[in-house]
PDB file of C-alpha atoms and ligand atoms in Angstrom:
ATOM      1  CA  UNK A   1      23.856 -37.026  51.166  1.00 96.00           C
ATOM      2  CA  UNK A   2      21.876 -34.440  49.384  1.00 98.00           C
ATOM      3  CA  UNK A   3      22.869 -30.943  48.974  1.00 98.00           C
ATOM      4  CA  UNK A   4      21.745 -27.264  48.061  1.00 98.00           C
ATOM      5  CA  UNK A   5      24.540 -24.754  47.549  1.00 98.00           C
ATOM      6  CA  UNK A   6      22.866 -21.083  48.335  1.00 98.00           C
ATOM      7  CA  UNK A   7      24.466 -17.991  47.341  1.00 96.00           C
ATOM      8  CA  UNK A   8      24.553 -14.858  45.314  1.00 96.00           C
ATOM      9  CA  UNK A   9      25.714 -14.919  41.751  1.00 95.00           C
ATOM     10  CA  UNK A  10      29.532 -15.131  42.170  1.00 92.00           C
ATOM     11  CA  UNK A  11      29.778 -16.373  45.941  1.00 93.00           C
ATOM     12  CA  UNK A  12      32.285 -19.153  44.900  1.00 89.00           C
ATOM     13  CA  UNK A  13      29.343 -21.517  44.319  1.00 91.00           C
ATOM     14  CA  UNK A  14      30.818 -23.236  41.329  1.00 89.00           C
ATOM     15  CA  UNK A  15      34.458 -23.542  42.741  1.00 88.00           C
ATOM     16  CA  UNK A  16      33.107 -25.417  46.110  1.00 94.00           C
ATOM     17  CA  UNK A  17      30.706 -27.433  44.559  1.00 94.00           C
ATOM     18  CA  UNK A  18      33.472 -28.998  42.379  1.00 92.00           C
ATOM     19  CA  UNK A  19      35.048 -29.667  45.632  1.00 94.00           C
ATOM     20  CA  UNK A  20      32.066 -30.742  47.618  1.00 97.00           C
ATOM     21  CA  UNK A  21      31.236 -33.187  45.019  1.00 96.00           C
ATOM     22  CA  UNK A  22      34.435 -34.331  44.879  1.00 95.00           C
ATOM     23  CA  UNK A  23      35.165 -35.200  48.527  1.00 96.00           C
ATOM     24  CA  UNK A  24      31.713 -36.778  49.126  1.00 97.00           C
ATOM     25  CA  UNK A  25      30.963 -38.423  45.761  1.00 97.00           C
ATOM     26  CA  UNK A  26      27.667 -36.567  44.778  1.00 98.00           C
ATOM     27  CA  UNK A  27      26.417 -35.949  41.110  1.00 98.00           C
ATOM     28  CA  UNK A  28      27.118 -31.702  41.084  1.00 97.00           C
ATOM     29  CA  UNK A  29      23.769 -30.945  39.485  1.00 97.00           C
ATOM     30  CA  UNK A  30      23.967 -27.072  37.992  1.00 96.00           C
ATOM     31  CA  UNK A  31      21.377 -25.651  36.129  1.00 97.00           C
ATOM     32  CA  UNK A  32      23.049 -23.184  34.413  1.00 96.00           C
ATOM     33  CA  UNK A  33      25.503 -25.097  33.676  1.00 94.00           C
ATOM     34  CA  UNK A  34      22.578 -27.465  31.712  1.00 97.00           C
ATOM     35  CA  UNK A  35      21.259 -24.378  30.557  1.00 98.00           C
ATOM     36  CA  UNK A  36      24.028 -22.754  28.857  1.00 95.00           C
ATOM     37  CA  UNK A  37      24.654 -26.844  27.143  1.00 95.00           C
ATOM     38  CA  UNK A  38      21.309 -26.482  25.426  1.00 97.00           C
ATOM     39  CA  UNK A  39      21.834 -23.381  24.060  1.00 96.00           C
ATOM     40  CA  UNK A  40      25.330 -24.335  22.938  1.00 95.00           C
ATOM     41  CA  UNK A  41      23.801 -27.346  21.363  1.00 97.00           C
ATOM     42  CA  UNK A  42      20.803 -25.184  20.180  1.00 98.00           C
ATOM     43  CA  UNK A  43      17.667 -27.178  21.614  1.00 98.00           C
ATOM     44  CA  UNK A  44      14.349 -25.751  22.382  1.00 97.00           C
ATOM     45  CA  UNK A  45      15.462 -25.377  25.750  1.00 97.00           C
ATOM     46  CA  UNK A  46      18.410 -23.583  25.283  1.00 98.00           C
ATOM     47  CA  UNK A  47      16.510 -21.054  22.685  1.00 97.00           C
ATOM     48  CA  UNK A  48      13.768 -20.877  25.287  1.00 97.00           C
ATOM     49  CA  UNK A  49      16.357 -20.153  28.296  1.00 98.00           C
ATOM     50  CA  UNK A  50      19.049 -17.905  26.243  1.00 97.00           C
ATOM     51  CA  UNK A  51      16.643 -14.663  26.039  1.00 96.00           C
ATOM     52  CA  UNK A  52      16.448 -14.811  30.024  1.00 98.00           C
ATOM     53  CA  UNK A  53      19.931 -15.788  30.965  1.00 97.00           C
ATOM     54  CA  UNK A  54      21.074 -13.545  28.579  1.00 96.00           C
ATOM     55  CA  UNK A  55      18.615 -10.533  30.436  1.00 96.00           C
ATOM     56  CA  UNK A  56      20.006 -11.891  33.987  1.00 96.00           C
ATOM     57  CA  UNK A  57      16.169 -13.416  34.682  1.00 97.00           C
ATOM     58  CA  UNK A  58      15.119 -16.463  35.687  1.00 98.00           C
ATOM     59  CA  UNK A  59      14.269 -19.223  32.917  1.00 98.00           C
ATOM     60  CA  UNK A  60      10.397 -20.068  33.555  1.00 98.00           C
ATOM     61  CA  UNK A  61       9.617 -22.270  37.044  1.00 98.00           C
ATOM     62  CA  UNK A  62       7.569 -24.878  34.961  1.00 97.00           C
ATOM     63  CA  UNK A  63      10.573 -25.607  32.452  1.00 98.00           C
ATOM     64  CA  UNK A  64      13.281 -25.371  35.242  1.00 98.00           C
ATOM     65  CA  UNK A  65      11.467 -27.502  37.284  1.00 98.00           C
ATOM     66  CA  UNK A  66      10.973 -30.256  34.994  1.00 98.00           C
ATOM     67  CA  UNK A  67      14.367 -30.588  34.055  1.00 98.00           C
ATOM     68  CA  UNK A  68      16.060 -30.946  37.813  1.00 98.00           C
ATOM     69  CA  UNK A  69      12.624 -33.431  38.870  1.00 98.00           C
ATOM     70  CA  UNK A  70      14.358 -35.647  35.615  1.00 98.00           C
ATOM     71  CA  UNK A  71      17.708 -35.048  36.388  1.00 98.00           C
ATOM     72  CA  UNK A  72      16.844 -36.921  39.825  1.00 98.00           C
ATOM     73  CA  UNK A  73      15.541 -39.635  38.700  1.00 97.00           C
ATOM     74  CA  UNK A  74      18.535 -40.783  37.003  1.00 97.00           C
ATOM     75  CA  UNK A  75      20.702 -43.607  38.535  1.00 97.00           C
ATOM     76  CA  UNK A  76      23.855 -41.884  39.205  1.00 97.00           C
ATOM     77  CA  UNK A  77      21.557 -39.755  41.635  1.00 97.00           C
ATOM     78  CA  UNK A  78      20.819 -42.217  44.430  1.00 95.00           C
ATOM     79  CA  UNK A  79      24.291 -41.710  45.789  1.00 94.00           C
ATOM     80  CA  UNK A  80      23.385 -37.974  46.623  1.00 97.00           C
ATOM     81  CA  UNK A  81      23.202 -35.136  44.480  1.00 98.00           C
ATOM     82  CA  UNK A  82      24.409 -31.370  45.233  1.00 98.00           C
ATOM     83  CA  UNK A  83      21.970 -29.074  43.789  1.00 98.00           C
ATOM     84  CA  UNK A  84      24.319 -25.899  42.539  1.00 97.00           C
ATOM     85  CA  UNK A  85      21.614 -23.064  41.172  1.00 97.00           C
ATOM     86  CA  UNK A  86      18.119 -24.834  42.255  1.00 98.00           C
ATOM     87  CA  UNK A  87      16.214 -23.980  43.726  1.00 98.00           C
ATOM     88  CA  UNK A  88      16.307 -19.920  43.147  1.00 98.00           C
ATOM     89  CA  UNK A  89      12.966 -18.927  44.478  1.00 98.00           C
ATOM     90  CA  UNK A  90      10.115 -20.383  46.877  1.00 98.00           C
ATOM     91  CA  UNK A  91       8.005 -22.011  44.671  1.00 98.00           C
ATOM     92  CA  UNK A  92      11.060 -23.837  42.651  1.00 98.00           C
ATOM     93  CA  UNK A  93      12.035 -24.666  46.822  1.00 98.00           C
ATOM     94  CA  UNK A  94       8.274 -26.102  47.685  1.00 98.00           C
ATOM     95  CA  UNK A  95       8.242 -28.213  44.368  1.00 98.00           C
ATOM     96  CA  UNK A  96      11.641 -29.790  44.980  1.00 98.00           C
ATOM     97  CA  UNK A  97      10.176 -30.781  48.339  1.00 98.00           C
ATOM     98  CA  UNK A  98       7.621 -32.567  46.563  1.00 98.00           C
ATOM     99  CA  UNK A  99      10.332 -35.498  45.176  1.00 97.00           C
ATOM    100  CA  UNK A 100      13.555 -35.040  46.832  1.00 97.00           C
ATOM    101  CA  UNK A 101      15.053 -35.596  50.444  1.00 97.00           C
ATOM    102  CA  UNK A 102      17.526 -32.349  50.998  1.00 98.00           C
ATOM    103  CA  UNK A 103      19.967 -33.171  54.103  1.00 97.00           C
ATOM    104  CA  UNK A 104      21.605 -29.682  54.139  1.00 98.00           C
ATOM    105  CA  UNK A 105      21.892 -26.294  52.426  1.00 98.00           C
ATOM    106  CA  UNK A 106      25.091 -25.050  52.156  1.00 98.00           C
ATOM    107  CA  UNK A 107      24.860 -20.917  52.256  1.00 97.00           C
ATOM    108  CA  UNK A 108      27.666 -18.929  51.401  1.00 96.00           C
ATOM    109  CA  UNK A 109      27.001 -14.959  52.685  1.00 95.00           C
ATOM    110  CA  UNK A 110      28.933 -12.693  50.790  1.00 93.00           C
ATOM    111  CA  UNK A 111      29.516  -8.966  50.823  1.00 90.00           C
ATOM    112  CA  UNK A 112      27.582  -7.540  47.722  1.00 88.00           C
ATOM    113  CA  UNK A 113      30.155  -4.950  47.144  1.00 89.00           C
ATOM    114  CA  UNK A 114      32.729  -7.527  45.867  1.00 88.00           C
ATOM    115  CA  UNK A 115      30.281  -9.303  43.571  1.00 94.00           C
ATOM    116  CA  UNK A 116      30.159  -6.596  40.145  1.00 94.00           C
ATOM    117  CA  UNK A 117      34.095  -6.594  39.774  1.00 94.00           C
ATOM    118  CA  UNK A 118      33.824  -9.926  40.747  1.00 93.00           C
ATOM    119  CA  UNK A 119      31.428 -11.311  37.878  1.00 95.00           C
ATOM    120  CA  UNK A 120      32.202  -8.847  35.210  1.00 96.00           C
ATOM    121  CA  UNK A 121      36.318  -9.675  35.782  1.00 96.00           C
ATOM    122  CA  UNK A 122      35.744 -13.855  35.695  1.00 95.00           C
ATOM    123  CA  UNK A 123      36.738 -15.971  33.104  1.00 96.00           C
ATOM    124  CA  UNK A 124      35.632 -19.616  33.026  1.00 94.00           C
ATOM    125  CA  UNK A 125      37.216 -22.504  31.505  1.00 94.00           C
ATOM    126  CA  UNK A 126      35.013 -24.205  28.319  1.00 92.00           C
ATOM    127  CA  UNK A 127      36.380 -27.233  29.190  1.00 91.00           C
ATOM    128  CA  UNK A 128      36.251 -28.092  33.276  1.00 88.00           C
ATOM    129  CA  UNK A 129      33.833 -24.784  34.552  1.00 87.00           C
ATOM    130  CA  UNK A 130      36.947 -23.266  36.862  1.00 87.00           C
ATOM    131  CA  UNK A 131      36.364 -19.911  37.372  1.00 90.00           C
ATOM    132  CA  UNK A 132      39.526 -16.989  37.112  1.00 92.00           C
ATOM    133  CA  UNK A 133      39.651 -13.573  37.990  1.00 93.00           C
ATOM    134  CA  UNK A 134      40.806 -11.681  34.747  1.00 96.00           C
ATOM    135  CA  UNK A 135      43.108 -10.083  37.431  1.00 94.00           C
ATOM    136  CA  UNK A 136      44.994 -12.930  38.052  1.00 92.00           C
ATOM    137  CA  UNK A 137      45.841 -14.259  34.817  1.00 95.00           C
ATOM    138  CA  UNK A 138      48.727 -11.980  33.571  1.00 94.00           C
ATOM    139  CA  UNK A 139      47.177 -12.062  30.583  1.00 94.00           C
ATOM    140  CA  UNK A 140      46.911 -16.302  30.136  1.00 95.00           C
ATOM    141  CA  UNK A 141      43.995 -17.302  28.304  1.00 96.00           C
ATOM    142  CA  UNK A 142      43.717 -21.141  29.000  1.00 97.00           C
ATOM    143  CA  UNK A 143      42.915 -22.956  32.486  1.00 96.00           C
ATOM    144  CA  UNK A 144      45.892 -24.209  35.424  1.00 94.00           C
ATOM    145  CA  UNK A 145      43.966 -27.214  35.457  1.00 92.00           C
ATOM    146  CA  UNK A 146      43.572 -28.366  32.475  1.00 96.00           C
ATOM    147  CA  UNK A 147      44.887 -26.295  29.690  1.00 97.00           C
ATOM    148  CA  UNK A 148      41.036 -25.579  28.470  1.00 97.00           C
ATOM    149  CA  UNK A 149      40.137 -22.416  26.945  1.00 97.00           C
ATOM    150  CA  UNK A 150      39.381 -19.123  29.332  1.00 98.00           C
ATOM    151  CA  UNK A 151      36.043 -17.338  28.326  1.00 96.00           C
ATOM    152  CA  UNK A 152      33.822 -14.573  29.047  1.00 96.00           C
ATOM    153  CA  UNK A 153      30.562 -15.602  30.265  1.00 94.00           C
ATOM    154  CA  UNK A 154      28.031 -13.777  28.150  1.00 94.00           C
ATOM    155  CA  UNK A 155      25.509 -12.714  31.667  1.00 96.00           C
ATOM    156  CA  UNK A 156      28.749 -11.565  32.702  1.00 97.00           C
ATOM    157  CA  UNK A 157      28.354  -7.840  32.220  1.00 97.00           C
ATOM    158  CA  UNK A 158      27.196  -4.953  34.159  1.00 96.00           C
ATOM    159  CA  UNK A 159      23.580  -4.421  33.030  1.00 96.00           C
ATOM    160  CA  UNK A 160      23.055  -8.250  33.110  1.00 96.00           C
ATOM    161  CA  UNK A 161      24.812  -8.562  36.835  1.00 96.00           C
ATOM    162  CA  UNK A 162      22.557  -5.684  38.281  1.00 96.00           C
ATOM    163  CA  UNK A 163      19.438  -7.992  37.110  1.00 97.00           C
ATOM    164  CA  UNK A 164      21.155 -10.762  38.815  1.00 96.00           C
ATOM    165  CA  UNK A 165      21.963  -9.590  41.864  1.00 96.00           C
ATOM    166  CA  UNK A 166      18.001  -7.934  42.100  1.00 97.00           C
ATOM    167  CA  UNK A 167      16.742 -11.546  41.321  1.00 98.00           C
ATOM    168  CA  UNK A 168      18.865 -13.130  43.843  1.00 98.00           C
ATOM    169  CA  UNK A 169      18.144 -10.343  46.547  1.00 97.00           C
ATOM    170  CA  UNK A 170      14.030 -10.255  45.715  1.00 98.00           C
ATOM    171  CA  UNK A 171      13.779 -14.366  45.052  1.00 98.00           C
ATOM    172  CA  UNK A 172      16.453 -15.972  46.060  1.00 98.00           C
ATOM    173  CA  UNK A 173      17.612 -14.584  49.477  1.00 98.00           C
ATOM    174  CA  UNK A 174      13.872 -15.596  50.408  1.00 98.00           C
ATOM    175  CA  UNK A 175      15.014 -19.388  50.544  1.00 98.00           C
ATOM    176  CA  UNK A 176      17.501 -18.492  53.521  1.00 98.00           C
ATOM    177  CA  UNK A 177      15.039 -18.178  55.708  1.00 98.00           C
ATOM    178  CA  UNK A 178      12.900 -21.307  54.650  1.00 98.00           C
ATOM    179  CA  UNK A 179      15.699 -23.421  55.155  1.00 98.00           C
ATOM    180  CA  UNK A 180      16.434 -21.843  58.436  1.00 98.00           C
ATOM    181  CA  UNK A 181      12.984 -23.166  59.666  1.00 98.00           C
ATOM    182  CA  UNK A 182      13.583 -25.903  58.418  1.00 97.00           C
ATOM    183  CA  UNK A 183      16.492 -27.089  60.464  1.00 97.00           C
ATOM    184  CA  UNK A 184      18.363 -27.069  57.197  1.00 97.00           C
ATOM    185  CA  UNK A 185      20.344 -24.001  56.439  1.00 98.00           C
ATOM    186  CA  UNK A 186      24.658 -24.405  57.033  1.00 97.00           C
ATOM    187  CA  UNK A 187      26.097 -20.700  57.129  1.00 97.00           C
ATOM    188  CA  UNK A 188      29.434 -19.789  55.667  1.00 95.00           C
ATOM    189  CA  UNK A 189      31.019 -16.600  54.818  1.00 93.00           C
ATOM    190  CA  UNK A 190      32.440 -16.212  51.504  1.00 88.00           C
ATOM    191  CA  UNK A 191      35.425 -13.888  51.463  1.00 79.00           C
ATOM    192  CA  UNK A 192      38.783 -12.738  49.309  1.00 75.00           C
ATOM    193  CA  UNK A 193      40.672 -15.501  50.528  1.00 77.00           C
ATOM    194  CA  UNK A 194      41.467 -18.454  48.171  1.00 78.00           C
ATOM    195  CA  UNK A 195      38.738 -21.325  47.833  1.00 86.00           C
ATOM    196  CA  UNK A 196      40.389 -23.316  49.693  1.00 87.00           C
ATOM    197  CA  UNK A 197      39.731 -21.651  53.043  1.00 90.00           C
ATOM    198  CA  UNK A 198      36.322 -21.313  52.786  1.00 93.00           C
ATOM    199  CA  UNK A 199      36.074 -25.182  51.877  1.00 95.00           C
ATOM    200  CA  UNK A 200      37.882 -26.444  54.710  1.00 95.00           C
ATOM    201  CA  UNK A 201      34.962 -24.861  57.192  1.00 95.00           C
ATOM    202  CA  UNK A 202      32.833 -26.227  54.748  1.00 96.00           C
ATOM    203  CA  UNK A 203      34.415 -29.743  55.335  1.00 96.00           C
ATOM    204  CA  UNK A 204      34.779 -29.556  58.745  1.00 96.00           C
ATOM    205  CA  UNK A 205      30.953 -29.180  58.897  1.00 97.00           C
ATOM    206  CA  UNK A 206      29.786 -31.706  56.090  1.00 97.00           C
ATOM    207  CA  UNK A 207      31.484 -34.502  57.309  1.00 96.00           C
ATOM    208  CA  UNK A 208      29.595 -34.576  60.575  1.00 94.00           C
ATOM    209  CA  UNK A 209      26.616 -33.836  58.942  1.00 91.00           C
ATOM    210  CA  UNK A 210      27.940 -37.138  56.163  1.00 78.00           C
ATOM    211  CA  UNK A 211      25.337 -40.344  56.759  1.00 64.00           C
TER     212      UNK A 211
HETATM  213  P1  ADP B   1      25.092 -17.372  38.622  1.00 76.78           P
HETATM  214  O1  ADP B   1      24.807 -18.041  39.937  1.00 76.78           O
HETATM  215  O2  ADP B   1      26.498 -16.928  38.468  1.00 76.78           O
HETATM  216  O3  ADP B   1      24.121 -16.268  38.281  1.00 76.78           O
HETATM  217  P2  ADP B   1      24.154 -19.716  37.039  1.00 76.78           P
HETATM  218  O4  ADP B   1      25.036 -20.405  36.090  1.00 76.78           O
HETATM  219  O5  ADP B   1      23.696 -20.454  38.252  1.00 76.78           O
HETATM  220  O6  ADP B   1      24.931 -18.394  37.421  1.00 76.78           O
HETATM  221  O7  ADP B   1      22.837 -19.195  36.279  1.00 76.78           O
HETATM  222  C1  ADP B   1      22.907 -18.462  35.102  1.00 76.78           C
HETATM  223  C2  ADP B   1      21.517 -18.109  34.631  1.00 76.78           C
HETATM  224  O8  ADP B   1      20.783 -19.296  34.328  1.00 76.78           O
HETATM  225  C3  ADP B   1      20.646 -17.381  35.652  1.00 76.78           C
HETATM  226  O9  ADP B   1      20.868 -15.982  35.640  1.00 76.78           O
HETATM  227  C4  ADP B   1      19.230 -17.744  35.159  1.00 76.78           C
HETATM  228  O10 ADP B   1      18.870 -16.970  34.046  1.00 76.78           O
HETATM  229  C5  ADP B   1      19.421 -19.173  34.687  1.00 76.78           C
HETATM  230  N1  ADP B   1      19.130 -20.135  35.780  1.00 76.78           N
HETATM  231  C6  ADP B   1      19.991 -20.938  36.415  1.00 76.78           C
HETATM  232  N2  ADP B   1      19.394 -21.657  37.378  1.00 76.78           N
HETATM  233  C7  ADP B   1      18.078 -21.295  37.354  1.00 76.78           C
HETATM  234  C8  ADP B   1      16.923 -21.658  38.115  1.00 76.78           C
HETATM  235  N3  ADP B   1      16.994 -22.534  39.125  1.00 76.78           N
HETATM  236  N4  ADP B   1      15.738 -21.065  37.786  1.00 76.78           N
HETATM  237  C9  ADP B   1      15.637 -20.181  36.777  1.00 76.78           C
HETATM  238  N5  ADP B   1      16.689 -19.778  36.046  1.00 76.78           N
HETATM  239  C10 ADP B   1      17.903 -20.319  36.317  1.00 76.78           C
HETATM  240 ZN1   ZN B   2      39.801 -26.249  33.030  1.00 76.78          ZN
END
């Protein structure tokens, strides 16, 4: 099975594609997550990407592209795949179509007004990506699952989220409706309620959809 997880920046896409991946065995593919472990280790693609993350913009098509169209062609892939992040606009959507099979996209819809406090309070762990709301923590600075280290996500602040949140609504949102014709597109509603609601409508519609 091969996935796209939709959604605004700080829908929950990270948190249910750890558990999507999990349940149905599929390589969780993010590209910021690939993105932010260039620039950690310092390569040309993680100098190239770290002015435009870093500005809440999108990291060139042509570079972006590349690097999923590889990441596919490794073995682990031909299990399924869930692509968390990619595609973000139409073009990025019409290459994809060009050398991969996509059975569903999941789309979380969220309520915009929760996504600033949202972003700007998270914390993520270095070590596993599980996301926190600073609210939550009482002050703890290291992960419930598995004692990594809690930081603050450098696109995480107000002038970078409101660039975000533009891209997403100008490029991004676009994709909804080209999956929709498709015959592709899965709604969900993202809400306040733990992760673990929202995935078990997720589940319940997955594993019919499951070949
Ligand atoms: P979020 O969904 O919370 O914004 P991501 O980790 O998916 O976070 O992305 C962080 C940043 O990485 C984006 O703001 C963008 O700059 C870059 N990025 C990630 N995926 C893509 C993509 N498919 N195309 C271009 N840039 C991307
Ligand atoms: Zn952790």
């Amino acid at each position: 099975m091969n996935l796209i997880l939709l959604g605004a920046p700080g829908a929950g896409k990270g948190t249910q594609a750890t558990k999507i991946s999990e349940r149905y065995g599929l390589v969780h593919i993010s590209t910021g997550d690939i993105f932010r472990a260039n620039i950690k280790n310092g390569t040309t693609i993680g100098m190239l990407a770290k002015s435009y993350i870093d500005r809440g913009e999108l990291v060139p098509d042509e570079v972006t592209v590349a690097i999923v169209k590889d990441r596919l062609t490794w073995d682990d892939c031909a299990n399924g795949f869930l692509l968390d992040g990619f595609p973000r606009n139409l073009f990025q959507a019409q290459e994809l179509d060009k050398f991969a099979e996509i059975d569903g996209v999941v789309n979380i819809n969220i309520d915009f007004g929760l996504l600033m406090d949202r972003l700007c309070g998270r914390r993520v762990c270095k070590e596993c990506g599980e996301s926190y709301h600073v609210s939550m923590l009482n002050g703890k600075t290291t992960c419930e699952r598995c004692g990594g280290e809690l930081y603050q996500r450098k696109d995480d602040n107000p002038e970078t989220v409101e660039s975000r949140l533009k891209v997403y609504t100008e490029q991004t949102a676009p994709l909804i409706d080209y999956y929709t014709e498709k015959g592709k597109i899965l709604n969900f509603t993202g809400t306040e309620a733990p992760a673990e609601v929202l995935f078990e409508e997720v589940k319940a519609v997955l594993d019919k959809l499951k070949r």
